[in-house]
XYZ file of C-alpha atoms in Angstrom:
698
model
C 0.286 -54.224 16.521
C 1.890 -54.290 13.053
C -0.109 -56.169 10.459
C 1.707 -58.917 8.611
C 2.516 -58.204 4.970
C 1.696 -60.918 2.478
C 2.951 -61.783 -0.973
C 0.893 -63.281 -3.802
C 1.626 -65.885 -6.471
C -0.300 -67.149 -9.485
C -2.564 -69.700 -7.779
C -5.341 -71.610 -9.533
C -8.487 -70.750 -11.530
C -10.201 -74.044 -10.687
C -12.543 -72.855 -7.917
C -14.053 -69.395 -7.767
C -13.985 -67.517 -4.482
C -11.548 -67.681 -1.555
C -10.496 -71.205 -0.539
C -8.011 -72.077 2.228
C -5.560 -74.846 1.334
C -3.694 -75.277 4.628
C -0.696 -73.126 3.757
C -2.564 -70.141 2.359
C -5.666 -69.030 0.506
C -6.430 -69.219 -3.206
C -8.543 -66.459 -4.777
C -10.313 -66.671 -8.134
C -12.677 -64.027 -9.513
C -14.579 -63.842 -12.785
C -14.589 -60.662 -14.875
C -14.589 -60.534 -18.663
C -14.089 -56.769 -18.899
C -11.844 -55.802 -15.968
C -8.265 -54.693 -16.527
C -7.069 -55.551 -13.012
C -8.522 -56.948 -9.791
C -7.107 -56.439 -6.302
C -7.705 -58.483 -3.169
C -7.884 -56.023 -0.257
C -7.005 -57.346 3.198
C -8.398 -55.722 6.351
C -7.540 -55.576 10.027
C -9.262 -58.021 12.337
C -11.873 -55.394 13.280
C -12.547 -54.583 9.616
C -11.772 -50.894 10.118
C -8.471 -50.583 8.303
C -7.448 -51.714 4.847
C -3.939 -53.017 5.466
C -2.872 -54.366 2.090
C -3.877 -54.571 -1.574
C -2.639 -57.512 -3.630
C -3.256 -57.655 -7.367
C -4.383 -61.005 -8.720
C -1.368 -61.813 -10.888
C -2.701 -64.325 -13.399
C -5.663 -64.826 -15.668
C -7.125 -67.912 -17.313
C -9.757 -66.818 -19.780
C -11.944 -64.478 -17.772
C -10.958 -65.823 -14.346
C -8.402 -63.770 -12.429
C -6.561 -65.726 -9.739
C -3.825 -65.659 -7.148
C -2.532 -67.485 -4.064
C -1.579 -65.741 -0.812
C 0.804 -67.941 1.223
C 0.273 -67.855 4.979
C -3.175 -66.304 4.913
C -5.563 -68.187 7.168
C -9.309 -68.736 7.583
C -10.898 -65.802 9.377
C -9.036 -63.186 7.368
C -11.168 -60.253 6.216
C -11.090 -59.148 2.595
C -12.881 -57.404 -0.244
C -12.226 -56.789 -3.919
C -11.494 -53.744 -6.067
C -11.828 -53.915 -9.836
C -10.202 -51.632 -12.396
C -11.483 -51.030 -15.884
C -13.439 -48.576 -18.030
C -16.071 -46.351 -16.465
C -18.263 -45.984 -19.534
C -21.904 -46.358 -18.448
C -23.143 -45.643 -21.954
C -21.297 -48.821 -23.020
C -22.399 -50.816 -19.977
C -19.147 -50.601 -17.969
C -19.095 -49.192 -14.423
C -15.699 -50.079 -12.964
C -14.644 -47.920 -10.039
C -11.742 -49.045 -7.809
C -12.838 -46.624 -5.088
C -15.667 -49.044 -4.361
C -14.947 -52.071 -2.210
C -16.776 -55.075 -3.632
C -18.211 -58.229 -2.105
C -16.743 -61.399 -3.579
C -19.724 -63.068 -5.338
C -18.554 -66.385 -3.837
C -18.054 -65.099 -0.264
C -19.481 -67.576 2.232
C -19.513 -65.331 5.261
C -19.760 -61.562 5.827
C -18.895 -59.430 8.838
C -22.228 -57.656 8.927
C -24.528 -55.563 6.760
C -24.195 -52.679 4.308
C -24.307 -49.223 5.941
C -26.120 -46.825 3.666
C -24.029 -43.853 2.518
C -23.547 -42.005 -0.760
C -19.998 -43.373 -0.815
C -21.535 -46.671 -1.994
C -22.572 -44.998 -5.246
C -20.207 -45.360 -8.176
C -21.027 -41.825 -9.241
C -21.330 -38.341 -7.734
C -24.963 -37.965 -6.697
C -24.661 -34.153 -6.891
C -23.718 -34.122 -10.562
C -26.066 -33.539 -13.482
C -26.858 -36.863 -15.200
C -25.448 -38.297 -11.996
C -24.754 -41.883 -13.004
C -22.507 -40.708 -15.875
C -20.228 -38.980 -13.380
C -17.486 -40.720 -11.392
C -17.561 -40.981 -7.598
C -14.174 -40.979 -5.897
C -15.138 -41.630 -2.267
C -13.901 -44.889 -0.758
C -16.844 -47.119 0.139
C -14.892 -49.536 2.357
C -15.978 -47.989 5.706
C -19.605 -48.708 4.824
C -19.224 -52.187 3.381
C -19.287 -55.544 5.167
C -16.082 -57.475 4.702
C -15.856 -60.991 3.339
C -14.440 -63.596 5.715
C -12.170 -66.360 4.440
C -14.046 -69.496 5.448
C -12.999 -73.115 5.679
C -14.749 -75.456 3.275
C -17.593 -77.035 5.229
C -17.904 -80.787 5.231
C -20.431 -82.284 2.877
C -23.581 -83.054 4.849
C -25.375 -86.373 4.386
C -28.616 -86.075 2.442
C -31.795 -86.326 4.462
C -34.407 -88.959 3.710
C -36.585 -87.524 0.981
C -40.291 -87.138 1.701
C -42.402 -88.816 -0.983
C -43.556 -86.215 -3.480
C -47.254 -86.835 -2.844
C -46.877 -86.489 0.937
C -45.190 -83.077 0.989
C -46.877 -80.387 3.112
C -45.052 -77.050 2.894
C -44.984 -74.452 5.668
C -43.840 -71.053 4.367
C -42.203 -68.936 7.053
C -39.980 -65.931 7.600
C -36.685 -67.008 9.218
C -36.996 -64.269 11.845
C -40.710 -63.537 12.020
C -41.764 -67.087 12.844
C -40.025 -67.066 16.229
C -39.293 -63.399 17.053
C -42.325 -63.180 19.361
C -42.682 -66.825 20.389
C -42.779 -67.044 24.202
C -41.604 -70.678 24.326
C -38.546 -70.156 22.137
C -35.501 -69.285 24.275
C -34.919 -65.534 24.270
C -31.448 -65.788 22.745
C -32.782 -67.919 19.868
C -35.788 -65.845 18.852
C -35.557 -64.496 15.317
C -32.548 -66.659 14.543
C -31.878 -69.909 12.706
C -31.481 -71.612 16.074
C -35.030 -70.618 17.013
C -36.467 -72.320 13.931
C -35.106 -75.617 15.245
C -36.061 -75.009 18.867
C -38.081 -77.608 20.739
C -41.169 -75.379 20.627
C -41.092 -74.944 16.843
C -40.319 -78.568 16.066
C -43.141 -79.641 18.369
C -45.550 -77.255 16.651
C -44.642 -78.254 13.094
C -44.654 -81.941 13.951
C -48.078 -81.697 15.589
C -49.463 -79.993 12.496
C -47.991 -82.624 10.181
C -45.575 -80.315 8.329
C -42.999 -82.143 6.201
C -41.188 -79.194 4.613
C -40.227 -75.804 6.029
C -39.857 -73.212 3.257
C -37.932 -70.153 4.405
C -38.073 -66.677 2.906
C -34.606 -65.532 1.731
C -31.770 -66.443 4.077
C -28.955 -65.300 1.796
C -27.253 -62.048 2.818
C -29.217 -59.057 1.605
C -29.134 -55.244 1.765
C -31.738 -52.626 2.568
C -32.842 -50.084 -0.012
C -31.984 -46.449 0.730
C -35.589 -45.288 0.307
C -36.711 -47.672 3.086
C -33.982 -46.593 5.465
C -34.944 -42.946 4.965
C -38.433 -43.880 6.203
C -37.112 -45.792 9.194
C -37.955 -49.162 7.617
C -35.948 -52.112 6.313
C -36.274 -54.813 3.675
C -37.651 -57.325 6.175
C -38.485 -60.052 3.658
C -34.955 -60.008 2.209
C -35.732 -60.181 -1.514
C -32.711 -57.975 -2.233
C -29.760 -60.331 -2.329
C -26.187 -59.152 -1.810
C -24.272 -62.449 -1.614
C -25.580 -65.777 -2.915
C -23.376 -68.012 -0.748
C -23.434 -66.194 2.610
C -26.214 -66.525 5.191
C -27.827 -63.320 6.445
C -25.907 -62.248 9.551
C -29.026 -60.939 11.323
C -30.324 -64.500 11.653
C -27.246 -65.768 13.492
C -25.507 -64.993 16.766
C -22.078 -64.376 15.236
C -22.690 -64.616 11.502
C -21.384 -68.180 11.563
C -22.821 -70.441 8.809
C -22.542 -73.318 11.301
C -25.704 -72.064 13.020
C -27.632 -72.580 9.791
C -26.151 -76.048 9.343
C -27.063 -76.969 12.908
C -30.644 -75.815 12.326
C -30.952 -77.956 9.207
C -29.514 -80.999 10.954
C -31.897 -80.667 13.885
C -34.917 -80.250 11.594
C -33.812 -83.266 9.583
C -33.657 -85.322 12.755
C -37.298 -84.379 13.316
C -38.178 -85.488 9.777
C -38.640 -81.942 8.430
C -37.105 -80.839 5.140
C -35.735 -77.326 4.543
C -36.412 -75.449 1.304
C -35.010 -71.975 0.629
C -36.677 -69.118 -1.223
C -33.852 -67.837 -3.442
C -33.579 -64.659 -5.490
C -31.327 -65.100 -8.512
C -33.415 -62.834 -10.734
C -32.029 -59.510 -9.452
C -29.590 -58.163 -6.867
C -29.413 -55.429 -4.238
C -27.616 -53.053 -6.631
C -30.832 -51.798 -8.259
C -30.887 -49.677 -11.402
C -28.274 -47.256 -12.753
C -28.776 -45.034 -9.686
C -28.220 -47.871 -7.220
C -25.104 -48.632 -5.168
C -22.012 -50.439 -6.403
C -21.654 -53.358 -4.013
C -20.396 -56.357 -5.995
C -21.542 -57.485 -9.447
C -21.868 -53.988 -10.957
C -18.302 -53.144 -10.032
C -16.842 -56.501 -11.087
C -18.433 -56.775 -14.535
C -21.695 -54.929 -15.034
C -22.004 -55.949 -18.694
C -21.750 -59.666 -17.895
C -23.790 -60.029 -14.717
C -26.789 -57.946 -15.818
C -29.082 -57.723 -18.808
C -28.672 -54.260 -20.313
C -30.764 -52.486 -22.915
C -29.274 -53.283 -26.310
C -29.985 -49.826 -27.688
C -28.580 -48.055 -24.616
C -26.480 -50.199 -22.213
C -26.448 -47.380 -19.687
C -29.828 -48.728 -18.565
C -30.952 -52.096 -17.269
C -33.601 -54.495 -18.503
C -36.158 -54.457 -15.690
C -38.166 -57.661 -16.091
C -38.169 -57.977 -12.285
C -39.613 -54.590 -11.405
C -36.715 -54.019 -9.000
C -34.361 -52.064 -11.248
C -32.107 -54.763 -12.651
C -32.298 -58.279 -14.052
C -29.554 -60.880 -13.659
C -28.244 -62.201 -16.970
C -29.178 -65.829 -16.400
C -28.148 -66.774 -19.969
C -24.463 -65.852 -19.431
C -22.266 -68.972 -18.967
C -20.393 -67.636 -15.938
C -23.557 -66.351 -14.297
C -25.098 -69.784 -14.825
C -22.005 -71.289 -13.220
C -22.283 -68.978 -10.213
C -25.960 -69.797 -9.690
C -25.353 -73.544 -9.974
C -22.320 -73.349 -7.680
C -24.401 -71.424 -5.145
C -27.270 -73.908 -5.240
C -24.928 -76.881 -4.901
C -23.184 -75.201 -1.965
C -26.478 -74.815 -0.082
C -27.371 -78.449 -0.793
C -24.039 -80.155 -0.216
C -22.508 -78.019 2.526
C -25.516 -76.402 4.195
C -27.849 -79.409 3.910
C -30.954 -77.894 2.296
C -33.479 -80.024 0.430
C -34.623 -77.683 -2.305
C -35.348 -74.196 -3.546
C -38.254 -71.940 -4.414
C -37.123 -69.576 -7.191
C -38.466 -66.035 -6.934
C -39.654 -64.621 -10.304
C -38.445 -67.833 -11.905
C -39.363 -66.801 -15.448
C -36.125 -64.778 -15.404
C -34.187 -68.045 -15.098
C -35.497 -69.111 -18.504
C -35.078 -65.811 -20.333
C -32.972 -65.940 -23.461
C -32.547 -63.316 -26.184
C -35.791 -64.480 -27.798
C -37.772 -64.521 -24.545
C -38.696 -67.257 -22.067
C -37.623 -70.780 -23.039
C -38.618 -73.771 -20.897
C -35.503 -75.512 -22.277
C -33.296 -72.456 -21.761
C -29.685 -72.821 -20.702
C -30.053 -72.353 -16.956
C -33.253 -74.382 -16.639
C -31.676 -77.177 -18.677
C -28.503 -77.056 -16.605
C -30.523 -77.369 -13.395
C -32.266 -80.477 -14.694
C -28.987 -82.081 -15.785
C -26.982 -81.325 -12.662
C -26.393 -84.560 -10.695
C -26.951 -82.772 -7.378
C -29.675 -80.272 -8.203
C -31.847 -82.508 -10.363
C -32.675 -84.512 -7.248
C -33.789 -81.737 -4.889
C -37.124 -79.964 -4.712
C -37.362 -77.255 -7.356
C -40.256 -74.802 -7.076
C -40.930 -71.956 -9.497
C -42.780 -68.719 -9.008
C -43.769 -68.894 -12.682
C -43.929 -65.226 -13.579
C -42.030 -61.963 -13.791
C -43.154 -58.509 -14.964
C -41.391 -58.615 -18.335
C -42.894 -59.365 -21.761
C -44.475 -62.831 -21.801
C -43.647 -63.148 -18.138
C -46.639 -65.226 -17.013
C -45.599 -68.852 -17.571
C -47.830 -70.918 -15.254
C -47.707 -74.547 -16.366
C -44.784 -74.046 -18.723
C -41.857 -75.022 -16.506
C -40.229 -78.390 -17.213
C -40.348 -81.350 -14.833
C -39.394 -81.756 -12.015
C -40.410 -78.167 -11.175
C -43.420 -77.483 -8.992
C -45.123 -74.154 -9.679
C -46.927 -71.672 -7.463
C -50.496 -71.775 -8.763
C -52.058 -68.334 -8.354
C -55.146 -69.524 -10.232
C -55.795 -71.911 -7.346
C -55.429 -69.065 -4.844
C -57.750 -66.699 -6.703
C -60.307 -69.281 -7.811
C -60.763 -70.760 -4.339
C -60.959 -67.336 -2.697
C -63.580 -66.160 -5.191
C -65.714 -69.279 -4.863
C -66.009 -68.983 -1.098
C -66.558 -65.239 -1.361
C -69.558 -66.038 -3.552
C -68.555 -64.671 -6.948
C -66.414 -67.508 -8.241
C -67.374 -70.348 -10.543
C -67.919 -73.849 -9.211
C -66.522 -75.118 -12.527
C -63.289 -73.288 -11.779
C -63.268 -74.690 -8.244
C -63.687 -78.205 -9.650
C -60.649 -77.694 -11.869
C -58.532 -76.441 -8.961
C -59.573 -79.250 -6.599
C -58.534 -81.882 -9.157
C -55.032 -80.502 -9.674
C -55.568 -77.844 -12.359
C -55.138 -80.588 -14.953
C -55.676 -78.354 -18.032
C -52.635 -76.360 -16.911
C -50.307 -79.103 -15.653
C -51.316 -82.444 -17.183
C -48.733 -82.586 -19.977
C -45.124 -83.715 -20.538
C -45.567 -86.479 -17.970
C -46.124 -84.087 -15.090
C -47.835 -85.265 -11.912
C -50.572 -83.513 -9.897
C -47.878 -82.455 -7.431
C -46.647 -79.973 -10.068
C -49.338 -77.558 -8.890
C -48.268 -75.952 -5.645
C -51.612 -74.943 -4.169
C -51.909 -72.083 -1.725
C -54.567 -69.789 -0.327
C -52.172 -67.289 1.204
C -48.435 -66.622 1.073
C -46.010 -64.081 2.481
C -47.097 -61.687 -0.289
C -50.686 -60.656 0.493
C -53.227 -61.041 3.269
C -52.878 -63.684 5.933
C -55.803 -66.103 6.231
C -57.201 -64.172 9.193
C -56.998 -60.894 7.285
C -58.457 -62.455 4.138
C -61.607 -63.060 6.161
C -61.522 -59.764 8.100
C -60.719 -57.017 5.587
C -62.205 -55.957 2.277
C -59.392 -53.494 1.662
C -55.645 -53.407 2.253
C -54.367 -51.241 5.117
C -50.734 -50.600 4.227
C -50.352 -47.121 5.723
C -47.426 -48.202 7.966
C -45.405 -48.801 4.775
C -45.445 -45.014 4.173
C -46.348 -45.329 0.506
C -49.777 -43.744 0.718
C -51.445 -47.181 0.719
C -50.566 -47.446 -2.985
C -48.405 -50.567 -2.607
C -49.632 -54.156 -2.463
C -52.410 -55.864 -4.392
C -55.693 -54.004 -4.767
C -57.788 -57.054 -5.661
C -57.473 -59.636 -2.926
C -60.800 -61.483 -3.336
C -61.242 -61.047 0.395
C -64.401 -60.776 2.492
C -64.744 -59.094 5.878
C -68.146 -60.754 6.514
C -69.829 -57.466 7.270
C -67.347 -55.390 9.251
C -63.833 -54.176 8.451
C -61.157 -55.406 10.833
C -61.503 -56.790 14.379
C -64.985 -57.299 15.737
C -66.798 -58.338 18.906
C -69.834 -59.469 16.915
C -70.152 -63.197 17.644
C -72.019 -63.965 14.404
C -69.365 -62.286 12.280
C -66.597 -64.009 14.237
C -68.258 -67.398 13.719
C -68.714 -66.750 9.995
C -65.050 -65.789 9.663
C -63.940 -68.905 11.518
C -66.008 -71.141 9.238
C -64.678 -69.391 6.128
C -61.122 -70.030 7.305
C -61.934 -73.697 7.803
C -63.500 -73.885 4.338
C -60.453 -72.318 2.718
C -58.064 -74.605 4.574
C -60.187 -77.662 3.833
C -60.215 -76.813 0.123
C -56.437 -76.488 0.203
C -55.730 -79.818 1.878
C -58.445 -81.809 0.099
C -57.236 -80.741 -3.362
C -54.902 -82.783 -5.518
C -51.436 -81.243 -5.686
C -48.851 -79.969 -3.230
C -50.337 -77.826 -0.416
C -48.537 -74.854 1.103
C -49.612 -73.293 4.408
C -48.490 -69.796 5.373
C -46.945 -69.899 8.837
C -49.324 -68.423 11.371
C -52.495 -69.056 9.379
C -53.174 -72.094 11.527
C -53.439 -69.865 14.608
C -55.287 -66.978 12.839
C -52.283 -64.644 12.800
C -53.108 -61.133 11.579
C -51.031 -58.359 10.007
C -53.701 -55.740 10.770
C -54.822 -55.753 7.160
C -51.360 -55.054 5.714
C -51.054 -57.112 2.537
C -47.464 -56.085 1.751
C -45.522 -56.372 5.002
C -42.152 -56.611 3.232
C -40.770 -53.689 5.248
C -42.355 -54.446 8.627
C -39.716 -56.013 10.848
C -41.957 -55.650 13.876
C -45.205 -56.969 15.348
C -46.983 -56.429 12.023
C -44.666 -58.802 10.165
C -43.948 -61.251 13.003
C -46.242 -64.151 13.822
C -48.251 -63.275 16.930
C -48.222 -66.212 19.349
C -49.805 -64.329 22.263
C -53.393 -65.496 21.664
C -53.282 -68.391 19.195
C -56.486 -69.881 17.831
C -55.966 -73.379 19.209
C -59.201 -74.653 17.688
C -58.064 -73.631 14.197
C -54.654 -75.218 14.775
C -56.349 -78.452 15.861
C -58.569 -78.378 12.778
C -55.557 -77.777 10.513
C -53.696 -80.712 12.039
C -56.780 -82.881 11.583
C -57.002 -81.897 7.915
C -53.362 -82.699 7.262
C -53.674 -86.013 9.069
C -56.772 -86.908 7.028
C -54.923 -86.101 3.823
C -51.872 -88.076 4.889
C -53.909 -91.118 5.929
C -55.787 -91.426 2.639
C -53.771 -91.726 -0.610
C -56.952 -91.015 -2.570
C -56.555 -87.385 -1.433
C -52.960 -87.033 -2.644
C -52.687 -89.062 -5.823
C -49.668 -89.397 -8.084
C -51.713 -89.439 -11.294
C -54.291 -87.032 -12.676
C -57.922 -88.108 -12.517
C -59.824 -88.304 -15.805
C -63.076 -90.143 -14.951
C -61.585 -93.353 -16.359
C -63.245 -96.728 -15.566
C -61.635 -98.722 -12.759
C -61.601 -102.527 -12.341
C -63.833 -102.461 -9.262
C -66.540 -100.745 -11.237
C -67.355 -97.083 -11.668
C -64.787 -94.404 -12.454
C -61.891 -92.770 -10.644
C -63.640 -89.358 -10.611
C -67.382 -88.688 -10.690
C -69.107 -85.344 -10.069
C -72.532 -85.323 -8.413
C -75.264 -82.743 -8.183
C -77.143 -82.767 -4.848
C -79.819 -85.026 -6.361
C -77.227 -87.587 -7.437
C -77.117 -86.922 -11.184
C -73.934 -85.888 -12.920
C -73.758 -82.226 -13.998
C -74.598 -81.417 -17.599
C -72.712 -78.877 -19.672
C -75.332 -76.262 -18.826
C -75.061 -77.111 -15.116
C -71.334 -76.396 -15.202
C -72.016 -72.974 -16.709
C -74.800 -72.053 -14.290
C -73.875 -69.244 -11.869
C -76.582 -70.562 -9.532
C -74.859 -73.889 -8.961
C -73.238 -73.585 -5.522
C -73.390 -77.179 -4.240
C -71.549 -80.093 -5.787
C -69.781 -83.270 -4.706
C -66.906 -85.281 -6.092
C -66.506 -89.021 -5.684
C -62.868 -90.095 -5.738
C -61.176 -93.442 -6.294
C -57.537 -94.188 -6.978
C -56.643 -93.115 -10.532
C -57.198 -95.815 -13.141
C -53.577 -95.572 -14.320
C -52.102 -95.318 -10.826
C -49.483 -97.936 -9.904
C -50.689 -97.657 -6.285
C -54.330 -98.455 -7.001
C -54.001 -102.186 -6.327
C -52.609 -101.476 -2.861
C -55.226 -98.814 -2.082
C -58.178 -100.004 -4.164
C -60.564 -99.653 -1.204
C -59.605 -96.031 -0.547
C -62.390 -93.673 -1.612
C -63.771 -90.281 -0.717
C -66.983 -88.385 -1.279
C -66.425 -84.649 -0.796
C -69.491 -82.409 -0.700
C -69.102 -78.659 -1.161
C -71.900 -76.242 -0.367
C -71.029 -72.654 -1.118
C -74.642 -71.540 -0.916
C -76.590 -69.858 1.834
C -78.960 -72.761 2.517
C -78.593 -76.320 3.718
C -78.776 -78.935 0.944
C -79.621 -82.636 0.977
C -76.951 -84.595 -0.899
C -77.585 -88.068 -2.322
C -74.782 -90.429 -1.306
C -73.474 -92.765 -4.030
C -73.920 -96.472 -3.259
C -71.050 -98.476 -1.805
C -70.381 -102.193 -2.524
C -70.690 -102.798 1.191
C -70.990 -100.816 4.396
C -71.895 -97.186 4.874
C -70.316 -93.816 4.382
C -68.727 -92.198 7.426
C -68.820 -88.423 7.906
C -65.168 -87.871 8.859
C -64.896 -84.080 8.542
C -67.409 -81.242 8.543
C -66.344 -77.596 8.495
C -69.712 -76.655 10.052
C -68.976 -78.987 13.005
C -65.198 -78.880 13.316
C -64.927 -80.870 16.549
C -67.564 -83.489 15.749
C -66.505 -87.128 15.918
C -66.754 -89.442 12.915
C -70.287 -90.695 12.464
C -71.954 -93.215 10.203
C -74.539 -92.146 7.622
C -77.313 -94.756 7.737
C -79.480 -93.263 5.007
C -79.025 -92.669 1.300
C -78.768 -88.896 1.707
C -76.850 -86.544 3.956
C -77.461 -82.949 4.994
C -74.738 -80.454 4.079
C -74.872 -77.190 6.011
C -74.709 -73.873 4.209
C -71.195 -72.554 3.589
C -69.427 -75.815 4.404
C -67.439 -78.811 3.193
C -68.121 -82.365 4.327
C -65.869 -85.361 3.707
C -67.256 -88.915 3.689
C -65.125 -92.066 3.689
C -66.267 -95.713 3.403
C -66.809 -97.365 6.755
C -63.673 -99.309 7.635
C -61.508 -97.467 5.088
C -57.806 -97.360 5.871
C -56.758 -94.626 8.276
C-alpha cells in the first residue's frame, strides 16, 4: 500500500509538541542552536520512515509547521541539524531519530544498539567522533495523540490527614493473586478491587507511585540481563511508560486515577526532572541531546564537552533555562489537568533550585511552581538533596513543599537499635521543629518515613545487619552501607521463635513511632505485610520476585496493627496537629507539650544528654496557637516509650476527670482498650504504649 505524501505549511508556535486540530497536526519544537529540524513520518508499523518534512518557520527559538490531513495515531520522530562540536557543547546529528520532548504517547521502548550513539564507539576519543548509523530502527516512535479532556479535580485530603503509601506501579500487583491476571503489573491493577480494598482497609489516603513516565534502560544493565526496574531514567516527560499499560494508551492511566479517586485515594507521582536517560558524553542520543544539548543540560563552563553531574547519573538538566522551565511546568500541568494526578514527589529536588550561584530556595523554577495557578495547589514533595556542592537542603525548601526527612528515618532506626539518642527521638516525634518550624511552615512539612523504595524494607531492616545485593552483579558495592538495621541475633530468615517475636515487636515499634509522630507519614508498600527483598537494599534493577511485593504469605497481624495505628492517628487530631508544639500554656491548664521521666518529673538538661535514658513519655494537648483547639480541647494523649531492656513503671499525669485508657501497646498488639485505675502504669521493655483520656473522642 502506497503511503500518502503530505505537505507542510508554517503553522503556529503557540503550543509545543504535536497537536491535532481537526484538519491536520501542528508541530512546534524548541531549539536555540539547531539550523534545521525535520518531522519524520513512519509507516503504521513503525518500521519504515516514509517522509521527512522540514519545519518551515521559526519564532524565536521555536520551530513550527502544520501538516494538513495528518491525523491522530500517526507515528513520527524528529531529526535536528546543526553543529557537531562537542567541545563547544553541541551534539547535533541528523542520523539520530529523536523523541519529541512533548510526545504524549510512544510505540514502545528503546532497543539498545550502538546506532543510538551520536559518535563512533570504535574511535579514539569516541565522543568527539561522528556516528553515521541511522538510529530509527531502534527507537520508539512518537504517536500523535488527541488532546485529552481536562479531568475534574478530586476532593483534596486535608493536609494533616494525609497518609502516603509509596509503591512501584508494577511491583505492587505483579504477584498479587487476587488481582486479575491481565491487570497485574499494570496501571489497571493498581485500581483493581483487591488493591483498593487493601489500601482502604489500611487507611491510605494517597498512593505515591515510583516513576510512571516513559524511561529507558541503561546499556550496562542490559549487558548483565537486568533492567532499570525503578524507572529513574526518564526518556519522555509527558508519555506514560508503555510497560504499565496493555496498549500504551494513556487512557489506562486516566482510568486508574479516576477509579482511585472514586475510592477517596489521591495519586502522587515520583518525577525525575533532574536528569534524563541520555547519561554523560558517552550516553545515547535519544532526544534532548540531539535537539539542543547546550540548552537542556548543564555543561562544564571550562569544557562544555562534559556535563555537570550533580545527580550522580551522568547529566544534570538545566532547570534554570527558561524553555526547560517551561517544559517542566507544561509537563506537570499536563499530568494534573489531563491525567488527573494530585501531586508530585521530585527526585533529587535540589537540582530544581540550582542557579549559577548554587541552590536558591527562591530560584526560578521553584518560584514558578509556587506561582503557577494549577501547580501551586497540588501536593509538592521534595527529596531535598542531590550529590552536588551544597546539595543537602533539608528544611530549606519553600512552602508548600513537603520534604523527605532522612533524619527522621535514621534517628528512629538508631533509637530502636539501641545506639540512638532519646533527645533526637523526641525531636523527630514532635515534627523536627528545629529543621522545619520557620517561614510559616506546618508540621506536615516533614515527610516522615522509616523505609522507602531506596533501602531495606521494614522486614529486612529487622532481619539483616548487612546488605545482600549480589543479584545486582556489582560485587555488593552498590546501595547504602550504613542502614542502622538490626537482625536481632541471626542474619536473614530464622525459625527461632524468640528472634521472630523480637523482630515482630521491633517492626511494630518502628511503625508506631512513624504514625504517632507529628508530620506526614509515608509507608512503603509491602511493609505492612512484612515483605522482604532478601536483604537487597538497592533493588532498582530487580524486575522479579526480589523487587515485587510478595503477597503469598502476608503477615496479617502486622497489617491489622498498621491499620489500627492509622485509624488511631486519624481519630485523634492531637496526633496530627497543624501547628508545632512548643510547651506553651493552654487555657484548660498545663501546656500543649510536656515531657515526663518515668517518675513523673520533667527531664533536666543533663537528663536529655544522658545516654542511659531509654524511657520517656510525652503528654500532648492541642497546640496553644491551633485554630482547632477549641473544637478538640478534650483531645489528649500520653505516649510512653521504653527503648530499654527492662520493664519500667511510668507515673501517669493527673486528668481533670476520669482515667487514662491504654489504647495501644506494641508489646500486646491485639489487646483491647483497658482503663488504668492507678496513678502508674507498667511499660514493657522495648515497647510503646499510648494512653488516651477515658471518653476521649474516637
